[in-house]
């Protein structure tokens, strides 16, 4: 954007496989939680890209998933079912489906 702020599109474009992650999230069970390893397996996005390169954090910052800390255990992630961003991603996916 020209005013110095970043759009959601910019945030996705800055991360490898972010679009693939968002597309795969739409097929996940909204009632389940997932570790980073499970998300990597479920979405096909390599763990390194997902976690170490910040792709999952960027998607969480956009409000598509919620990070849930579990004390000393690895955090889990769930779809942010009340998120306008997730609803918009679903609508975009439906509007552009073949």
PDB file of C-alpha atoms in Angstrom:
ATOM      1  CA  UNK A   1       0.000   0.000   0.000  1.00  0.00           C
ATOM      2  CA  UNK A   2       1.238   3.505  -0.637  1.00  0.00           C
ATOM      3  CA  UNK A   3       0.706   4.817   2.895  1.00  0.00           C
ATOM      4  CA  UNK A   4       3.370   2.518   4.359  1.00  0.00           C
ATOM      5  CA  UNK A   5       0.981  -0.088   5.787  1.00  0.00           C
ATOM      6  CA  UNK A   6       0.919  -3.683   4.676  1.00  0.00           C
ATOM      7  CA  UNK A   7      -2.199  -5.378   3.408  1.00  0.00           C
ATOM      8  CA  UNK A   8      -3.128  -8.973   4.029  1.00  0.00           C
ATOM      9  CA  UNK A   9      -2.088  -9.712   0.467  1.00  0.00           C
ATOM     10  CA  UNK A  10       1.350  -8.260   1.211  1.00  0.00           C
ATOM     11  CA  UNK A  11       1.698 -10.438   4.300  1.00  0.00           C
ATOM     12  CA  UNK A  12       0.839 -13.562   2.324  1.00  0.00           C
ATOM     13  CA  UNK A  13       3.125 -12.620  -0.557  1.00  0.00           C
ATOM     14  CA  UNK A  14       6.074 -12.235   1.820  1.00  0.00           C
ATOM     15  CA  UNK A  15       5.940 -15.904   2.863  1.00  0.00           C
ATOM     16  CA  UNK A  16       6.644 -18.965   0.758  1.00  0.00           C
ATOM     17  CA  UNK A  17       3.686 -21.307   0.550  1.00  0.00           C
ATOM     18  CA  UNK A  18       1.345 -18.961   2.450  1.00  0.00           C
ATOM     19  CA  UNK A  19      -1.288 -19.266  -0.273  1.00  0.00           C
ATOM     20  CA  UNK A  20      -1.018 -23.069  -0.162  1.00  0.00           C
ATOM     21  CA  UNK A  21      -1.352 -22.966   3.616  1.00  0.00           C
ATOM     22  CA  UNK A  22      -4.471 -20.797   3.499  1.00  0.00           C
ATOM     23  CA  UNK A  23      -6.050 -22.997   0.821  1.00  0.00           C
ATOM     24  CA  UNK A  24      -5.356 -26.133   2.856  1.00  0.00           C
ATOM     25  CA  UNK A  25      -6.656 -24.560   6.076  1.00  0.00           C
ATOM     26  CA  UNK A  26     -10.074 -24.256   4.458  1.00  0.00           C
ATOM     27  CA  UNK A  27     -10.286 -28.057   4.301  1.00  0.00           C
ATOM     28  CA  UNK A  28      -9.318 -28.682   7.937  1.00  0.00           C
ATOM     29  CA  UNK A  29     -11.785 -29.591  10.663  1.00  0.00           C
ATOM     30  CA  UNK A  30     -12.694 -26.350  12.451  1.00  0.00           C
ATOM     31  CA  UNK A  31     -13.264 -28.218  15.710  1.00  0.00           C
ATOM     32  CA  UNK A  32      -9.763 -29.680  15.892  1.00  0.00           C
ATOM     33  CA  UNK A  33      -6.424 -28.317  17.064  1.00  0.00           C
ATOM     34  CA  UNK A  34      -3.135 -28.997  15.312  1.00  0.00           C
ATOM     35  CA  UNK A  35       0.526 -28.897  16.269  1.00  0.00           C
ATOM     36  CA  UNK A  36       2.962 -27.326  13.815  1.00  0.00           C
ATOM     37  CA  UNK A  37       4.018 -30.815  12.738  1.00  0.00           C
ATOM     38  CA  UNK A  38       0.403 -31.866  12.182  1.00  0.00           C
ATOM     39  CA  UNK A  39      -0.305 -28.686  10.214  1.00  0.00           C
ATOM     40  CA  UNK A  40       2.720 -29.339   8.052  1.00  0.00           C
ATOM     41  CA  UNK A  41       1.489 -32.849   7.289  1.00  0.00           C
ATOM     42  CA  UNK A  42      -2.127 -31.807   6.765  1.00  0.00           C
ATOM     43  CA  UNK A  43      -1.322 -28.885   4.496  1.00  0.00           C
ATOM     44  CA  UNK A  44       1.733 -30.182   2.653  1.00  0.00           C
ATOM     45  CA  UNK A  45       3.674 -27.061   3.609  1.00  0.00           C
ATOM     46  CA  UNK A  46       7.177 -28.004   4.769  1.00  0.00           C
ATOM     47  CA  UNK A  47       7.757 -27.566   8.500  1.00  0.00           C
ATOM     48  CA  UNK A  48      10.697 -25.253   7.860  1.00  0.00           C
ATOM     49  CA  UNK A  49       8.530 -22.935   5.759  1.00  0.00           C
ATOM     50  CA  UNK A  50       5.570 -23.196   8.094  1.00  0.00           C
ATOM     51  CA  UNK A  51       7.358 -22.519  11.346  1.00  0.00           C
ATOM     52  CA  UNK A  52      10.967 -21.485  10.959  1.00  0.00           C
ATOM     53  CA  UNK A  53      10.298 -19.027   8.127  1.00  0.00           C
ATOM     54  CA  UNK A  54       7.301 -17.474   9.876  1.00  0.00           C
ATOM     55  CA  UNK A  55       4.515 -18.477   7.498  1.00  0.00           C
ATOM     56  CA  UNK A  56       2.300 -19.849  10.267  1.00  0.00           C
ATOM     57  CA  UNK A  57       2.892 -16.762  12.407  1.00  0.00           C
ATOM     58  CA  UNK A  58       1.914 -14.521   9.483  1.00  0.00           C
ATOM     59  CA  UNK A  59      -1.316 -16.465   8.942  1.00  0.00           C
ATOM     60  CA  UNK A  60      -2.043 -16.265  12.671  1.00  0.00           C
ATOM     61  CA  UNK A  61      -1.368 -12.506  12.621  1.00  0.00           C
ATOM     62  CA  UNK A  62      -3.951 -12.198   9.833  1.00  0.00           C
ATOM     63  CA  UNK A  63      -6.493 -13.935  12.060  1.00  0.00           C
ATOM     64  CA  UNK A  64      -6.937 -17.128  10.071  1.00  0.00           C
ATOM     65  CA  UNK A  65      -5.739 -19.380  12.881  1.00  0.00           C
ATOM     66  CA  UNK A  66      -5.462 -18.997  16.627  1.00  0.00           C
ATOM     67  CA  UNK A  67      -2.381 -20.065  18.556  1.00  0.00           C
ATOM     68  CA  UNK A  68      -3.205 -21.792  21.835  1.00  0.00           C
ATOM     69  CA  UNK A  69      -0.374 -22.088  24.320  1.00  0.00           C
ATOM     70  CA  UNK A  70      -0.286 -25.229  26.459  1.00  0.00           C
ATOM     71  CA  UNK A  71       2.259 -24.361  29.134  1.00  0.00           C
ATOM     72  CA  UNK A  72       5.412 -26.394  28.653  1.00  0.00           C
ATOM     73  CA  UNK A  73       4.047 -28.299  25.661  1.00  0.00           C
ATOM     74  CA  UNK A  74       4.206 -27.276  22.015  1.00  0.00           C
ATOM     75  CA  UNK A  75       1.416 -24.819  21.201  1.00  0.00           C
ATOM     76  CA  UNK A  76      -1.488 -25.923  19.052  1.00  0.00           C
ATOM     77  CA  UNK A  77      -3.378 -24.022  16.394  1.00  0.00           C
ATOM     78  CA  UNK A  78      -7.063 -23.965  15.516  1.00  0.00           C
ATOM     79  CA  UNK A  79      -9.023 -22.316  12.761  1.00  0.00           C
ATOM     80  CA  UNK A  80     -10.266 -18.911  13.881  1.00  0.00           C
ATOM     81  CA  UNK A  81     -13.852 -19.759  13.038  1.00  0.00           C
ATOM     82  CA  UNK A  82     -15.202 -16.336  14.017  1.00  0.00           C
ATOM     83  CA  UNK A  83     -12.579 -14.516  11.947  1.00  0.00           C
ATOM     84  CA  UNK A  84     -13.697 -12.205   9.165  1.00  0.00           C
ATOM     85  CA  UNK A  85     -10.427 -13.017   7.383  1.00  0.00           C
ATOM     86  CA  UNK A  86     -11.187 -16.754   7.424  1.00  0.00           C
ATOM     87  CA  UNK A  87     -14.742 -16.107   6.235  1.00  0.00           C
ATOM     88  CA  UNK A  88     -13.359 -13.933   3.424  1.00  0.00           C
ATOM     89  CA  UNK A  89     -10.882 -16.659   2.454  1.00  0.00           C
ATOM     90  CA  UNK A  90     -13.738 -19.170   2.293  1.00  0.00           C
ATOM     91  CA  UNK A  91     -15.844 -16.773   0.210  1.00  0.00           C
ATOM     92  CA  UNK A  92     -12.940 -16.084  -2.148  1.00  0.00           C
ATOM     93  CA  UNK A  93     -12.317 -19.808  -2.527  1.00  0.00           C
ATOM     94  CA  UNK A  94     -15.993 -20.460  -3.304  1.00  0.00           C
ATOM     95  CA  UNK A  95     -16.242 -17.533  -5.719  1.00  0.00           C
ATOM     96  CA  UNK A  96     -13.231 -18.650  -7.717  1.00  0.00           C
ATOM     97  CA  UNK A  97     -13.864 -22.425  -7.722  1.00  0.00           C
ATOM     98  CA  UNK A  98     -14.292 -24.120 -11.080  1.00  0.00           C
TER      99      UNK A  98
END
